[in-house]
CSV table of C-alpha atoms in Angstrom, one decimal:
chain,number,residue,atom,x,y,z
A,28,UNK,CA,-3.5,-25.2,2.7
A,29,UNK,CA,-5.0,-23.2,6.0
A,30,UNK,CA,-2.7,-20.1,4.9
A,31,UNK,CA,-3.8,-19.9,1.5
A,32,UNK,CA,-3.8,-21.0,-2.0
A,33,UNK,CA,-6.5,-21.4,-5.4
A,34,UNK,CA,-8.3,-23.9,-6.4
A,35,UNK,CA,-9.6,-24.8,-9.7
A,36,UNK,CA,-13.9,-25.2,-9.1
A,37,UNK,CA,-14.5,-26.2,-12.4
A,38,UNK,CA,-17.0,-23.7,-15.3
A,39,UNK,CA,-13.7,-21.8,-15.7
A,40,UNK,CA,-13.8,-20.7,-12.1
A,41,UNK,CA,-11.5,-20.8,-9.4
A,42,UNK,CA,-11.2,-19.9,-5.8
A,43,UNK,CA,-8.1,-18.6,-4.0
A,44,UNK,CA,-8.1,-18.6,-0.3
A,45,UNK,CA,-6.1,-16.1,2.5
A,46,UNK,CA,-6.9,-16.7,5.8
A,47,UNK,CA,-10.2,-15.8,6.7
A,48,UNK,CA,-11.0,-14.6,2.9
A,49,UNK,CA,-12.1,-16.8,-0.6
A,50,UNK,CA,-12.2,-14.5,-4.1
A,51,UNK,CA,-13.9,-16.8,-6.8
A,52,UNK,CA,-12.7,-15.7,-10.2
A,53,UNK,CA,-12.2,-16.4,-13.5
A,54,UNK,CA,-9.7,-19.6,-13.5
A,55,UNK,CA,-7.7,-17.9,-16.7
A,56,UNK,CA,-7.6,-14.3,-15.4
A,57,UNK,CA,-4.1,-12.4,-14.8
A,58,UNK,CA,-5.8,-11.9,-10.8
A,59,UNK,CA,-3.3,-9.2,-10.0
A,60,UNK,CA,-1.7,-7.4,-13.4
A,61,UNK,CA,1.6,-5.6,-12.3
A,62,UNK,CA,1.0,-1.7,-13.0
A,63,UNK,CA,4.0,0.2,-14.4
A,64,UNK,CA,5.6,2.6,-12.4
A,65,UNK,CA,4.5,6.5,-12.1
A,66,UNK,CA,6.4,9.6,-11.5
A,67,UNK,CA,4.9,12.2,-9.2
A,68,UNK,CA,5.0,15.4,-9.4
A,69,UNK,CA,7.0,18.5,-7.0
A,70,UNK,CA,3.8,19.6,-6.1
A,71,UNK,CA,0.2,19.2,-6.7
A,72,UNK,CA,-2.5,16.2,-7.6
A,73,UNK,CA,-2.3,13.4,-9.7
A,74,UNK,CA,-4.9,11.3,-10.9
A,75,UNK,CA,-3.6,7.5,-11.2
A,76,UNK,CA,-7.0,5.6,-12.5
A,77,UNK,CA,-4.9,2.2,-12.8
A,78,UNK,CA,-4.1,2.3,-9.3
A,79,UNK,CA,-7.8,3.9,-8.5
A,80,UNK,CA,-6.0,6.5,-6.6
A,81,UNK,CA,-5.7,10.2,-6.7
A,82,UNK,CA,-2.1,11.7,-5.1
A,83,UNK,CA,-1.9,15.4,-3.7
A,84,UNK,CA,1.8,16.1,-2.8
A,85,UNK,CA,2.6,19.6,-1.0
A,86,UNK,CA,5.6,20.9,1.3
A,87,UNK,CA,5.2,22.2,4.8
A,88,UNK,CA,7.7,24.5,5.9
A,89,UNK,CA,9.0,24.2,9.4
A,90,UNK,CA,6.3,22.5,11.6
A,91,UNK,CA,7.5,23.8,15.3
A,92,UNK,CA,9.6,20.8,16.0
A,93,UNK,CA,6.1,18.7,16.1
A,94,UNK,CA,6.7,15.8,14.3
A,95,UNK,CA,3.6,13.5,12.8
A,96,UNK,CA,2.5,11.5,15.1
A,97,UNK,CA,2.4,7.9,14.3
A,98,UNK,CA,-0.6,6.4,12.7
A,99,UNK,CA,-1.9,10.3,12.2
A,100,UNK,CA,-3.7,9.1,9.2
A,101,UNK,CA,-3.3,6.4,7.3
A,102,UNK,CA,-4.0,8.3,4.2
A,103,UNK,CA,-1.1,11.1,4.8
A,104,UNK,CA,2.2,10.6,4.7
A,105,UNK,CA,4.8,13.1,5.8
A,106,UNK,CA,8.4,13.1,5.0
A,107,UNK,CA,11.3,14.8,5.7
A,108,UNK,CA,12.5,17.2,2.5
A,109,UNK,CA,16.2,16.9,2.5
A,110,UNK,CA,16.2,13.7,3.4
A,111,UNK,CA,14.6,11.7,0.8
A,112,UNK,CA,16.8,10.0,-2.1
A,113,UNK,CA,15.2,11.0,-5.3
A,114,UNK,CA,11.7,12.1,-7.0
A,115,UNK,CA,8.7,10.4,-5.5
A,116,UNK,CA,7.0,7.5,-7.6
A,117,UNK,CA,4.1,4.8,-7.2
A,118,UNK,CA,4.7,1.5,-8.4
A,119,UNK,CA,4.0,-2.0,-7.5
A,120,UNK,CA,6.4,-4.3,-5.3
A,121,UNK,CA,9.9,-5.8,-6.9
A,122,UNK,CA,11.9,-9.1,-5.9
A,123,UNK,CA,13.7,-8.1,-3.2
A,124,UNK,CA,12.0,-4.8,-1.9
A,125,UNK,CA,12.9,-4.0,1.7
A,126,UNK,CA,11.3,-1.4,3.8
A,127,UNK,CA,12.6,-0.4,7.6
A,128,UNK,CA,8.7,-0.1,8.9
A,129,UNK,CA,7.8,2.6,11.5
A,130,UNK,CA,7.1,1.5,15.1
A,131,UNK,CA,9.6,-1.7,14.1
A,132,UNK,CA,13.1,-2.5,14.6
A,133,UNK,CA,15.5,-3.3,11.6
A,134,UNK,CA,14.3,-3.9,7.8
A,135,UNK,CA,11.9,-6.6,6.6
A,136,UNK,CA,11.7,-7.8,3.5
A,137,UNK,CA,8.5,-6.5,1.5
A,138,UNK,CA,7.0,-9.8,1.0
A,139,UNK,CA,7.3,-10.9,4.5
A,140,UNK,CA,5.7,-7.8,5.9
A,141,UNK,CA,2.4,-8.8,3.1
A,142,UNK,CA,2.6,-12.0,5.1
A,143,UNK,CA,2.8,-10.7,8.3
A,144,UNK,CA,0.0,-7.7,7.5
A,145,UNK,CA,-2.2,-10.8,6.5
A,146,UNK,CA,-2.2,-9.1,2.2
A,147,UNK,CA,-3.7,-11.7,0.3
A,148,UNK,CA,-1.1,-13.4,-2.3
A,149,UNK,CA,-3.8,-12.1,-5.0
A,150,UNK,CA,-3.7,-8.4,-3.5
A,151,UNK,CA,0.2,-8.0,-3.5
A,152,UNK,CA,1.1,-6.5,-6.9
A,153,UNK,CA,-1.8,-4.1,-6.7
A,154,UNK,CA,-0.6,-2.4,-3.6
A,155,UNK,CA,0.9,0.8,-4.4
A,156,UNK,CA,4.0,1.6,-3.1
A,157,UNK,CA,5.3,5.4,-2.7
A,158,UNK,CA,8.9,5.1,-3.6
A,159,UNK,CA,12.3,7.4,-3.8
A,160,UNK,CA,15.5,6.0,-5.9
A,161,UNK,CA,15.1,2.6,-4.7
A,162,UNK,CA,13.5,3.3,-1.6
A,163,UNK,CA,10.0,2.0,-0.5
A,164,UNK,CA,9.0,5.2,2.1
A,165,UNK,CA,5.5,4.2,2.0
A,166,UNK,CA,3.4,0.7,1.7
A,167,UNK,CA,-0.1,3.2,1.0
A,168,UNK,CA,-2.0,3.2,3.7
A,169,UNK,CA,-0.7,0.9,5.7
A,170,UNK,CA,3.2,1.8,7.3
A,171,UNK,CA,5.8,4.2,6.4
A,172,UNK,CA,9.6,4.1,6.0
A,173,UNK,CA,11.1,5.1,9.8
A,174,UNK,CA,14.2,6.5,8.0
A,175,UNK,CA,12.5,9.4,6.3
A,176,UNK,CA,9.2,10.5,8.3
A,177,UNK,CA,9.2,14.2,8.8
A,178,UNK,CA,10.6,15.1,12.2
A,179,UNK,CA,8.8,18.2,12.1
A,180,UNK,CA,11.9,20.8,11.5
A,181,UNK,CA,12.6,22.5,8.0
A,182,UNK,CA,11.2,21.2,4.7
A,183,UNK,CA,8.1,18.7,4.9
A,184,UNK,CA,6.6,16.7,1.9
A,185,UNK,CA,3.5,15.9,2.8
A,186,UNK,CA,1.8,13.3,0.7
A,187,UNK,CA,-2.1,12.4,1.0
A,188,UNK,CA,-3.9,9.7,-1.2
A,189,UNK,CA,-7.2,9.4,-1.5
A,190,UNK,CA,-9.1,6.4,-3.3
A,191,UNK,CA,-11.2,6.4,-6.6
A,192,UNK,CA,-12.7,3.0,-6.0
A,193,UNK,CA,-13.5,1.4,-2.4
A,194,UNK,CA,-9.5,0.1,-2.0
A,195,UNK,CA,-8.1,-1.9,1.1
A,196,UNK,CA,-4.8,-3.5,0.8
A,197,UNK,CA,-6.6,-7.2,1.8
A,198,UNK,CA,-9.4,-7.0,-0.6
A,199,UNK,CA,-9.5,-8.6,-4.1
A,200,UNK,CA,-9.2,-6.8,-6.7
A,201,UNK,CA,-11.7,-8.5,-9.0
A,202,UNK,CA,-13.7,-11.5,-8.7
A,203,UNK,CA,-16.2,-12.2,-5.4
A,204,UNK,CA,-15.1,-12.4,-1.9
A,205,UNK,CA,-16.2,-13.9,0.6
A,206,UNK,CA,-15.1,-14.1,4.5
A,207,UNK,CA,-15.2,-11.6,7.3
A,208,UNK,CA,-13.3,-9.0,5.3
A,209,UNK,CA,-16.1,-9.1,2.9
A,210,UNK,CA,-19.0,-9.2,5.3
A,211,UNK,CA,-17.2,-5.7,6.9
A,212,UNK,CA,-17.0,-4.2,3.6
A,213,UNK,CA,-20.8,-4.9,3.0
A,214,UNK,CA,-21.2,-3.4,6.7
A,215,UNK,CA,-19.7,-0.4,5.8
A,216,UNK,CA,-21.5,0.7,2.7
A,217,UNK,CA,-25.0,0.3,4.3
């Protein structure tokens, strides 16, 4: 298939292809394990090696009525104190996972927005997701939740993640790829 798919290549290999992208693996490897979720604390940093991430979570009082802008950073987050559901958490996507996206109208289903966002089938359960009660607010690094993004009045959590190995939602997370996302990867790092 042109969209995507894997292919046993024999030697206990096999390739899976995403657009412009092929990982070769092992053929018998789990490619994407699902991570259990992670509580997070008030305040403070958290080491998550089996995500490859580090979270630093403070609160902002009262930012002069400026809200974040959109796309600020992709590595911050900022949402609105009062308004969010629960205690924040990281975990990995769930059947039916919905998320209203910033900058779009209505909710979309998690697993169209990976399709959409071009995240390779492999790459999907790896993506951490910042969650409240059973609210995604935060696809890491790639869109926030509209409904709770700090308007920039009272009580702000700000959230910032920060990556322990070279992370991007498209890339494998084992095996070798190969395709134009890999070729700007090796760019970068020279």
């Amino acid at each position: 298939s042109t969209r995507g798919g894997r292919l046993t290549v024999g030697l206990g290999l096999a390739a899976d292809f995403a657009a412009d992208r092929i990982r070769l693996g092992e053929e018998s490897a789990d490619p994407s394990p699902v991570l259990d979720p992670v509580a997070l604390p008030a305040e403070g940093e958290l080491a998550l090696p089996e995500w490859g991430i580090v979270v630093a979570i403070r609160t902002e009082t009262d930012r002069g009525g400026r809200p974040r802008e959109r796309g600020e950073d992709p590595h911050e987050a900022a949402f609105d104190s009062d308004r969010l559901p629960d205690m924040l958490g990281v975990r990995s996507r769930r059947p039916g996972d919905r998320v209203p996206p910033e900058g779009m109208m209505g909710r979309k289903r998690l697993q169209d927005f990976f399709v959409d966002t071009h995240v390779p089938r492999w790459r999907r359960d790896r993506v951490p997701l910042l969650v409240a009660g059973g609210d995604v607010l935060w696809v890491i690094g790639v869109r926030r939740d509209r409904r709770y993004l700090a308007s920039g009045t009272g009580r702000t959590v700000v959230v910032r993640v920060r990556h322990d190995a070279p992370f991007h939602p498209h890339r494998a997370p084992a095996g070798r790829e190969v395709g134009s996302a890999a070729r700007q990867s090796s760019s970068e790092t020279t």
